[in-house]
Short mmCIF file of C-alpha atoms in Angstrom, two decimals:
data_model
loop_
_atom_site.label_atom_id
_atom_site.label_comp_id
_atom_site.label_asym_id
_atom_site.label_seq_id
_atom_site.Cartn_x
_atom_site.Cartn_y
_atom_site.Cartn_z
CA MET A 3 11.19 31.15 -43.72
CA VAL A 4 8.72 30.27 -41.18
CA VAL A 5 9.45 31.41 -37.24
CA GLN A 6 7.74 29.54 -34.58
CA VAL A 7 7.46 31.25 -31.66
CA VAL A 8 6.68 28.59 -28.58
CA THR A 9 5.43 30.64 -25.71
CA ARG A 10 6.65 28.96 -22.47
CA ARG A 11 4.52 29.96 -19.47
CA SER A 12 6.01 31.55 -16.92
CA THR A 13 5.18 28.02 -14.08
CA GLY A 14 5.42 28.44 -10.27
CA PRO A 15 6.07 25.36 -8.62
CA ASP A 16 2.03 24.67 -7.11
CA ASP A 17 1.27 24.85 -10.96
CA LEU A 18 3.73 22.42 -11.60
CA ALA A 19 2.76 19.98 -8.97
CA ASP A 20 -1.07 21.09 -10.68
CA ALA A 21 0.43 19.93 -13.87
CA ALA A 22 2.20 15.94 -12.16
CA LEU A 23 -0.42 15.83 -10.29
CA ALA A 24 -2.44 14.71 -13.87
CA VAL A 25 0.24 13.15 -15.37
CA ALA A 26 0.27 10.90 -12.05
CA GLY A 27 -2.91 10.19 -12.29
CA ARG A 28 -2.93 8.96 -15.97
CA ARG A 29 0.03 6.83 -15.83
CA GLY A 30 0.79 6.79 -12.15
CA LEU A 31 3.54 7.89 -10.24
CA SER A 32 6.57 5.04 -11.34
CA GLY A 33 5.41 6.44 -14.76
CA MET A 34 5.62 10.30 -14.64
CA THR A 35 8.74 11.72 -15.85
CA VAL A 36 10.22 15.65 -15.92
CA ARG A 37 9.76 15.71 -19.51
CA GLY A 38 5.45 14.71 -19.21
CA VAL A 39 5.21 16.84 -16.42
CA ALA A 40 7.24 19.75 -18.20
CA ASP A 41 4.62 19.25 -21.40
CA GLU A 42 1.50 19.26 -19.39
CA ALA A 43 2.35 22.29 -17.66
CA GLY A 44 4.30 23.74 -21.34
CA VAL A 45 7.16 24.81 -19.48
CA SER A 46 11.27 23.49 -20.80
CA ILE A 47 12.37 19.98 -18.50
CA GLY A 48 14.68 23.27 -17.51
CA ALA A 49 11.48 24.58 -15.01
CA VAL A 50 10.45 21.35 -13.62
CA GLN A 51 13.89 20.80 -12.65
CA HIS A 52 14.43 23.95 -11.08
CA HIS A 53 11.68 23.49 -8.77
CA PHE A 54 11.80 19.46 -8.13
CA PRO A 55 15.54 18.79 -8.17
CA THR A 56 15.72 15.54 -7.82
CA THR A 57 12.41 12.66 -8.34
CA ASP A 58 11.53 12.24 -4.42
CA ALA A 59 10.52 15.97 -4.48
CA LEU A 60 7.65 15.79 -7.06
CA TYR A 61 6.90 13.16 -5.95
CA ARG A 62 6.83 15.05 -1.96
CA PHE A 63 5.85 18.11 -3.94
CA VAL A 64 2.27 15.76 -6.27
CA PHE A 65 1.69 13.77 -2.41
CA GLN A 66 1.28 16.97 -0.09
CA ARG A 67 -0.46 18.82 -3.49
CA LEU A 68 -2.93 16.17 -3.97
CA ALA A 69 -3.26 15.65 0.64
CA GLU A 70 -4.97 19.49 0.24
CA ARG A 71 -6.94 18.51 -2.82
CA ILE A 72 -8.94 16.01 -1.22
CA ARG A 73 -8.46 17.62 2.35
CA ARG A 74 -10.44 20.47 0.71
CA ARG A 75 -13.05 17.92 -0.63
CA ILE A 76 -13.82 16.85 2.86
CA ASP A 77 -13.93 20.73 4.50
CA ARG A 78 -16.77 21.29 1.79
CA ASP A 79 -18.44 17.80 1.61
CA PRO A 80 -22.24 19.49 3.07
CA VAL A 81 -22.17 15.67 5.24
CA ALA A 82 -18.71 16.09 6.71
CA ARG A 83 -18.52 19.95 7.31
CA ASP A 84 -22.34 20.22 9.53
CA ALA A 85 -21.54 19.75 13.12
CA GLY A 86 -25.37 18.91 14.06
CA ALA A 87 -25.00 15.58 11.85
CA PRO A 88 -25.08 11.87 13.39
CA VAL A 89 -21.14 11.68 14.00
CA ASP A 90 -20.64 7.95 12.28
CA ASP A 91 -22.83 9.33 8.82
CA ARG A 92 -20.03 12.65 9.64
CA LEU A 93 -16.85 9.98 9.43
CA SER A 94 -18.16 8.31 6.66
CA ALA A 95 -19.37 11.06 4.28
CA ALA A 96 -14.70 11.97 5.18
CA LEU A 97 -13.77 9.40 4.96
CA ARG A 98 -15.37 7.71 1.69
CA HIS A 99 -12.90 10.94 0.11
CA LEU A 100 -10.24 7.97 1.15
CA LEU A 101 -11.53 5.42 -0.56
CA PRO A 102 -11.29 4.36 -4.34
CA THR A 103 -15.02 4.39 -5.10
CA THR A 104 -15.18 6.69 -8.93
CA VAL A 105 -12.57 6.48 -11.48
CA ALA A 106 -11.06 9.61 -9.75
CA ARG A 107 -10.63 8.54 -6.24
CA ARG A 108 -9.34 4.68 -8.31
CA ARG A 109 -6.73 7.00 -9.82
CA GLU A 110 -5.55 9.37 -6.22
CA ALA A 111 -5.12 6.44 -4.42
CA ALA A 112 -3.54 4.50 -6.81
CA VAL A 113 -0.68 7.31 -6.52
CA MET A 114 -1.09 7.10 -2.70
CA VAL A 115 -0.22 4.15 -3.01
CA GLU A 116 2.43 4.74 -4.71
CA PHE A 117 3.80 7.32 -2.30
CA ALA A 118 3.51 5.37 0.18
CA ALA A 119 5.71 2.50 -1.61
CA ARG A 120 8.32 4.47 -2.00
CA ALA A 121 8.60 6.21 1.30
CA THR A 122 9.71 2.49 2.83
CA HIS A 123 12.74 2.77 0.91
CA SER A 124 12.92 7.04 1.17
CA ALA A 125 13.18 8.20 4.99
CA GLU A 126 12.34 11.84 3.48
CA LEU A 127 9.54 10.29 1.85
CA ALA A 128 8.19 8.39 4.93
CA GLU A 129 8.40 12.05 7.10
CA VAL A 130 5.81 13.46 4.62
CA GLN A 131 4.05 10.60 5.09
CA SER A 132 4.21 10.83 8.54
CA LEU A 133 2.97 13.78 8.63
CA ILE A 134 0.02 13.43 6.64
CA LEU A 135 -1.30 10.24 8.74
CA GLY A 136 -0.69 12.48 11.80
CA GLY A 137 -2.65 15.01 10.80
CA ILE A 138 -5.08 12.50 10.26
CA ARG A 139 -4.80 10.55 13.08
CA SER A 140 -5.11 13.43 14.89
CA GLU A 141 -8.08 14.17 14.33
CA LEU A 142 -9.96 11.71 14.59
CA VAL A 143 -8.33 11.21 17.37
CA GLU A 144 -10.04 13.78 18.35
CA ILE A 145 -13.52 13.23 17.15
CA LEU A 146 -13.69 9.49 19.42
CA GLY A 147 -12.07 11.26 21.62
CA ALA A 148 -15.06 13.58 22.16
CA HIS A 149 -16.98 10.95 22.47
CA GLY A 150 -16.09 9.78 25.36
CA LEU A 151 -14.62 6.57 24.07
CA PRO A 152 -11.46 4.57 25.89
CA GLU A 153 -9.03 4.21 24.12
CA PRO A 154 -8.96 6.77 21.21
CA ASP A 155 -5.46 6.07 20.29
CA VAL A 156 -5.58 3.32 19.02
CA ARG A 157 -9.36 3.14 17.73
CA ALA A 158 -8.10 5.57 15.58
CA ALA A 159 -4.41 4.40 14.74
CA LEU A 160 -6.95 0.97 13.14
CA LEU A 161 -9.51 3.20 11.88
CA LEU A 162 -7.57 5.06 9.54
CA ALA A 163 -5.35 1.62 8.38
CA THR A 164 -8.56 0.00 7.81
CA VAL A 165 -9.17 3.11 5.01
CA ASP A 166 -5.12 2.57 3.58
CA GLY A 167 -6.16 -1.15 3.60
CA LEU A 168 -9.16 -0.91 1.93
CA ALA A 169 -7.62 1.96 -0.08
CA LEU A 170 -4.44 -0.69 -1.20
CA ASP A 171 -6.27 -3.52 -1.86
CA ALA A 172 -9.57 -2.33 -3.68
CA VAL A 173 -6.53 -0.33 -6.68
CA SER A 174 -4.95 -3.51 -6.19
CA ALA A 175 -6.98 -5.99 -6.47
CA PRO A 176 -10.25 -4.68 -7.88
CA SER A 177 -11.81 -7.54 -8.45
CA LEU A 178 -12.04 -8.35 -4.95
CA TYR A 179 -13.39 -4.62 -3.53
CA PRO A 180 -16.48 -3.16 -5.85
CA GLY A 181 -17.13 -0.14 -4.26
CA ALA A 182 -20.13 -1.88 -2.76
CA THR A 183 -17.89 -4.43 0.11
CA LEU A 184 -16.05 -0.61 -0.09
CA ASP A 185 -19.03 1.09 1.38
CA ALA A 186 -19.60 -2.02 3.56
CA CYS A 187 -17.01 -2.32 5.23
CA LEU A 188 -16.21 1.35 6.34
CA SER A 189 -19.87 1.50 7.67
CA ARG A 190 -19.30 -2.12 10.00
CA GLN A 191 -15.94 -0.44 10.85
CA ILE A 192 -17.01 3.00 11.85
CA ALA A 193 -19.33 1.74 13.46
CA ALA A 194 -17.07 -0.63 15.65
CA ALA A 195 -14.58 2.72 16.21
CA LEU A 196 -17.78 3.99 17.53
CA THR A 197 -19.01 1.57 19.59
CA PRO A 198 -17.59 1.13 23.64
CA MET B 16 48.56 -16.92 -18.53
CA VAL B 17 46.19 -17.00 -15.40
CA VAL B 18 42.49 -18.31 -17.19
CA GLN B 19 40.57 -17.40 -14.87
CA VAL B 20 37.60 -20.42 -14.16
CA VAL B 21 34.32 -19.11 -13.35
CA THR B 22 31.77 -21.83 -12.12
CA ARG B 23 28.07 -21.25 -13.26
CA ARG B 24 26.17 -23.35 -11.14
CA SER B 25 22.86 -24.29 -12.49
CA THR B 26 20.68 -22.88 -11.55
CA GLY B 27 16.43 -22.81 -12.06
CA PRO B 28 13.11 -20.27 -11.27
CA ASP B 29 13.08 -21.55 -7.84
CA ASP B 30 17.09 -20.73 -6.24
CA LEU B 31 16.89 -17.10 -8.68
CA ALA B 32 13.21 -16.52 -6.95
CA ASP B 33 14.87 -16.74 -3.68
CA ALA B 34 18.01 -14.89 -4.66
CA ALA B 35 16.32 -12.02 -5.91
CA LEU B 36 13.67 -12.47 -2.93
CA ALA B 37 16.79 -11.42 -0.81
CA VAL B 38 17.84 -8.52 -3.15
CA ALA B 39 14.04 -8.01 -2.87
CA GLY B 40 14.17 -7.12 0.49
CA ARG B 41 17.74 -6.16 1.46
CA ARG B 42 17.35 -2.25 -1.44
CA GLY B 43 13.35 -2.82 -1.94
CA LEU B 44 11.65 -4.49 -5.31
CA SER B 45 12.20 -0.80 -7.13
CA GLY B 46 15.96 -1.59 -6.00
CA MET B 47 15.76 -5.03 -7.78
CA THR B 48 17.93 -5.26 -10.75
CA VAL B 49 18.68 -8.44 -13.61
CA ARG B 50 22.72 -7.62 -12.31
CA GLY B 51 21.53 -7.57 -8.73
CA VAL B 52 19.33 -11.19 -8.87
CA ALA B 53 22.15 -12.32 -11.56
CA ASP B 54 24.92 -11.76 -8.95
CA GLU B 55 22.93 -12.60 -6.07
CA ALA B 56 22.73 -16.36 -7.71
CA GLY B 57 25.99 -16.80 -8.70
CA VAL B 58 24.87 -16.89 -12.69
CA SER B 59 24.80 -14.90 -15.47
CA ILE B 60 22.22 -12.22 -15.99
CA GLY B 61 20.94 -14.00 -19.62
CA ALA B 62 20.31 -16.79 -17.29
CA VAL B 63 18.14 -14.38 -15.18
CA GLN B 64 16.61 -13.66 -18.12
CA HIS B 65 15.30 -16.31 -19.69
CA HIS B 66 13.36 -17.73 -16.28
CA PHE B 67 12.12 -13.51 -16.16
CA PRO B 68 12.13 -11.64 -19.65
CA THR B 69 10.65 -8.32 -18.32
CA THR B 70 10.65 -6.99 -15.30
CA ASP B 71 7.08 -7.81 -14.07
CA ALA B 72 7.95 -11.61 -14.64
CA LEU B 73 10.59 -11.09 -11.95
CA TYR B 74 8.02 -9.11 -9.32
CA ARG B 75 5.97 -12.14 -10.27
CA PHE B 76 7.64 -14.60 -8.97
CA VAL B 77 9.52 -12.95 -6.69
CA PHE B 78 5.30 -12.22 -4.80
CA GLN B 79 4.47 -15.81 -4.84
CA ARG B 80 7.74 -16.92 -3.31
CA LEU B 81 6.84 -14.21 -0.93
CA ALA B 82 3.43 -15.74 -0.46
CA GLU B 83 4.49 -19.18 -0.33
CA ARG B 84 7.21 -18.58 2.09
CA ILE B 85 4.60 -17.20 4.43
CA ARG B 86 1.66 -19.41 4.39
CA ARG B 87 4.74 -21.83 5.42
CA ARG B 88 5.15 -19.89 8.43
CA ILE B 89 1.75 -19.24 9.41
CA ASP B 90 1.34 -23.54 8.80
CA ARG B 91 4.35 -23.89 11.07
CA ASP B 92 2.86 -22.28 13.73
CA PRO B 93 2.13 -23.92 16.53
CA VAL B 94 -0.66 -21.71 17.79
CA ALA B 95 -2.69 -20.94 14.51
CA ARG B 96 -1.81 -24.74 13.50
CA ASP B 97 -3.03 -25.83 16.90
CA ALA B 98 -7.37 -26.43 16.34
CA GLY B 99 -7.57 -26.75 19.90
CA ALA B 100 -6.53 -23.95 20.72
CA PRO B 101 -9.89 -20.26 20.69
CA VAL B 102 -9.77 -18.63 17.62
CA ASP B 103 -9.26 -15.61 18.04
CA ASP B 104 -5.70 -16.43 19.10
CA ARG B 105 -5.19 -19.21 16.02
CA LEU B 106 -6.15 -15.95 13.78
CA SER B 107 -4.23 -13.57 15.92
CA ALA B 108 -1.17 -15.86 15.47
CA ALA B 109 -1.73 -16.17 11.67
CA LEU B 110 -2.29 -12.55 11.20
CA ARG B 111 0.79 -11.19 13.42
CA HIS B 112 2.52 -13.41 10.16
CA LEU B 113 1.43 -10.62 7.53
CA LEU B 114 2.07 -7.64 9.99
CA PRO B 115 6.62 -5.79 10.02
CA THR B 116 6.94 -6.16 13.73
CA THR B 117 10.37 -7.41 13.31
CA VAL B 118 13.01 -6.40 10.60
CA ALA B 119 12.50 -9.15 8.45
CA ARG B 120 9.41 -9.00 8.68
CA ARG B 121 9.31 -5.26 7.91
CA ARG B 122 11.20 -6.21 4.50
CA GLU B 123 8.58 -7.98 3.33
CA ALA B 124 5.75 -6.76 3.97
CA ALA B 125 7.67 -3.27 2.20
CA VAL B 126 7.55 -5.71 -0.18
CA MET B 127 4.25 -6.60 -0.71
CA VAL B 128 3.87 -2.71 -0.87
CA GLU B 129 5.52 -2.59 -3.36
CA PHE B 130 3.81 -5.12 -5.73
CA ALA B 131 0.37 -3.71 -4.76
CA ALA B 132 1.15 0.01 -5.47
CA ARG B 133 2.63 -1.26 -9.01
CA ALA B 134 0.16 -3.94 -9.43
CA THR B 135 -1.83 -0.48 -10.19
CA HIS B 136 -0.87 -0.29 -13.15
CA SER B 137 -0.53 -3.99 -14.25
CA ALA B 138 -3.20 -6.32 -14.88
CA GLU B 139 -1.50 -9.11 -14.87
CA LEU B 140 0.26 -8.28 -11.47
CA ALA B 141 -3.13 -7.39 -10.16
CA GLU B 142 -4.35 -11.29 -11.04
CA VAL B 143 -1.57 -12.45 -9.34
CA GLN B 144 -2.48 -10.06 -6.48
CA SER B 145 -6.50 -10.92 -6.86
CA LEU B 146 -5.11 -14.55 -6.15
CA ILE B 147 -2.79 -13.78 -2.72
CA LEU B 148 -5.14 -12.09 -1.28
CA GLY B 149 -8.43 -14.06 -2.77
CA GLY B 150 -6.67 -17.34 -1.75
CA ILE B 151 -6.28 -15.23 2.30
CA ARG B 152 -10.27 -14.29 1.90
CA SER B 153 -11.50 -17.23 1.40
CA GLU B 154 -9.61 -18.85 4.81
CA LEU B 155 -10.68 -16.59 6.82
CA VAL B 156 -14.95 -16.24 5.34
CA GLU B 157 -14.60 -19.92 6.12
CA ILE B 158 -13.31 -20.16 9.46
CA LEU B 159 -15.95 -16.53 10.38
CA GLY B 160 -18.58 -18.81 8.70
CA ALA B 161 -17.92 -21.68 10.57
CA HIS B 162 -17.87 -20.04 14.34
CA GLY B 163 -21.70 -19.37 12.88
CA LEU B 164 -20.89 -15.41 12.65
CA PRO B 165 -23.60 -12.96 9.98
CA GLU B 166 -21.95 -11.59 6.36
CA PRO B 167 -18.71 -13.43 7.18
CA ASP B 168 -17.31 -12.35 3.60
CA VAL B 169 -18.03 -8.84 4.10
CA ARG B 170 -16.38 -9.86 7.90
CA ALA B 171 -13.39 -11.72 6.35
CA ALA B 172 -12.68 -8.29 3.21
CA LEU B 173 -12.19 -6.23 6.66
CA LEU B 174 -10.15 -8.28 8.39
CA LEU B 175 -7.22 -8.06 5.24
CA ALA B 176 -7.53 -5.09 4.68
CA THR B 177 -6.81 -3.94 7.87
CA VAL B 178 -4.25 -6.11 8.27
CA ASP B 179 -2.40 -4.69 4.31
CA GLY B 180 -3.48 -0.92 6.08
CA LEU B 181 -1.05 -1.54 9.32
CA ALA B 182 1.49 -3.41 6.51
CA LEU B 183 1.19 -0.01 4.90
CA ASP B 184 0.86 2.21 6.91
CA ALA B 185 3.76 0.53 9.22
CA VAL B 186 6.61 0.53 6.36
CA SER B 187 5.98 4.94 5.08
CA ALA B 188 5.04 5.49 8.39
CA PRO B 189 7.29 3.52 10.87
CA SER B 190 7.01 6.49 13.25
CA LEU B 191 3.45 6.59 13.85
CA TYR B 192 3.16 2.33 13.99
CA PRO B 193 5.15 1.06 16.63
CA GLY B 194 5.00 -2.84 17.45
CA ALA B 195 3.08 -1.83 20.58
CA THR B 196 0.08 -0.34 18.53
CA LEU B 197 0.44 -2.97 15.78
CA ASP B 198 -0.70 -5.53 18.44
CA ALA B 199 -4.03 -4.07 19.66
CA CYS B 200 -4.67 -2.71 16.99
CA LEU B 201 -4.74 -6.17 15.71
CA SER B 202 -6.84 -8.03 18.79
CA ARG B 203 -9.92 -5.05 19.12
CA GLN B 204 -9.78 -6.01 14.97
CA ILE B 205 -10.04 -9.42 15.45
CA ALA B 206 -12.35 -9.40 18.85
CA ALA B 207 -15.04 -7.06 16.27
CA ALA B 208 -14.29 -9.35 13.39
CA LEU B 209 -15.64 -12.73 16.03
CA THR B 210 -18.57 -10.11 17.82
CA PRO B 211 -22.11 -11.16 16.28
#
């Protein structure tokens, strides 16, 4: 008789979120199940349910984890972090991390769009979305305001919405928004945001 | 003994789509079920399944129906249809129909965002999305090109993405994008699109 020993790793919410993000990237948020996340992390379904008792809790954690990951990437970007580089180059380098110009970023953008869609019918998720978008917008307001531009609030709101809209349209209608179009649109929009 | 006679109306796909759109408006696309649509239309579940054998088929029809409804509203808009009005006023009047500035339009925008989210993982729905967005973009290219503006393609792609992004952010993070912000952003973006 063969006794099969299945080793269950001890796994915290951060590891589970990474596993969930990997599943969501491949199958979409809507294709992410508790069983799929448990399999990916090598833990029991109960372990996942312990940390994420509801689907929305799982969605929220995945989205926050994704936002952190993109944040770290922007912070490490050599142009975005270079205080001596022209502001349009810095903005472009930072915001390109939000656009689906590679397969990996397309997956990220799809998760962000699916999260936003779910947030339209969940006050809890809408609050998380407001927090993340509000954080990015505040940084944009600061950058634009530091350049003495009038109405930095409207400029920042518009710039953020444009990036989100480019991501939305590019993941849902890819043939209409190839990489070159996304780049051209972003450059044009940043130039407009910086025009007094 | 009481014999209950339930009258089932004869209902075509258009009536079903209207019923489905009403359900989706109230509960979101994700909250729309075959049973909910059947109840709304006063028909059997089988009648709904006959016309819409898959969830994607139902989603597609609801989205196309919504796009037609908005299209008709724009065509009837007194400013948008006035060939003698300034082009910025006409564009503003037309594109405002896509922004969630009222409760009814917020519901419509939420359905559009949910459809786009689902299209990220469905080639069939992505094709429908491309067709609808492509149609709007072509009209924008025509309007901008008729004014002798350079790069009308990029301008149109950017203007459409901005409107979609404003709708996305406003339905998923309403506190960040109140009506006044949406209006200010749209005006600014139209002015930028019309600047040579």
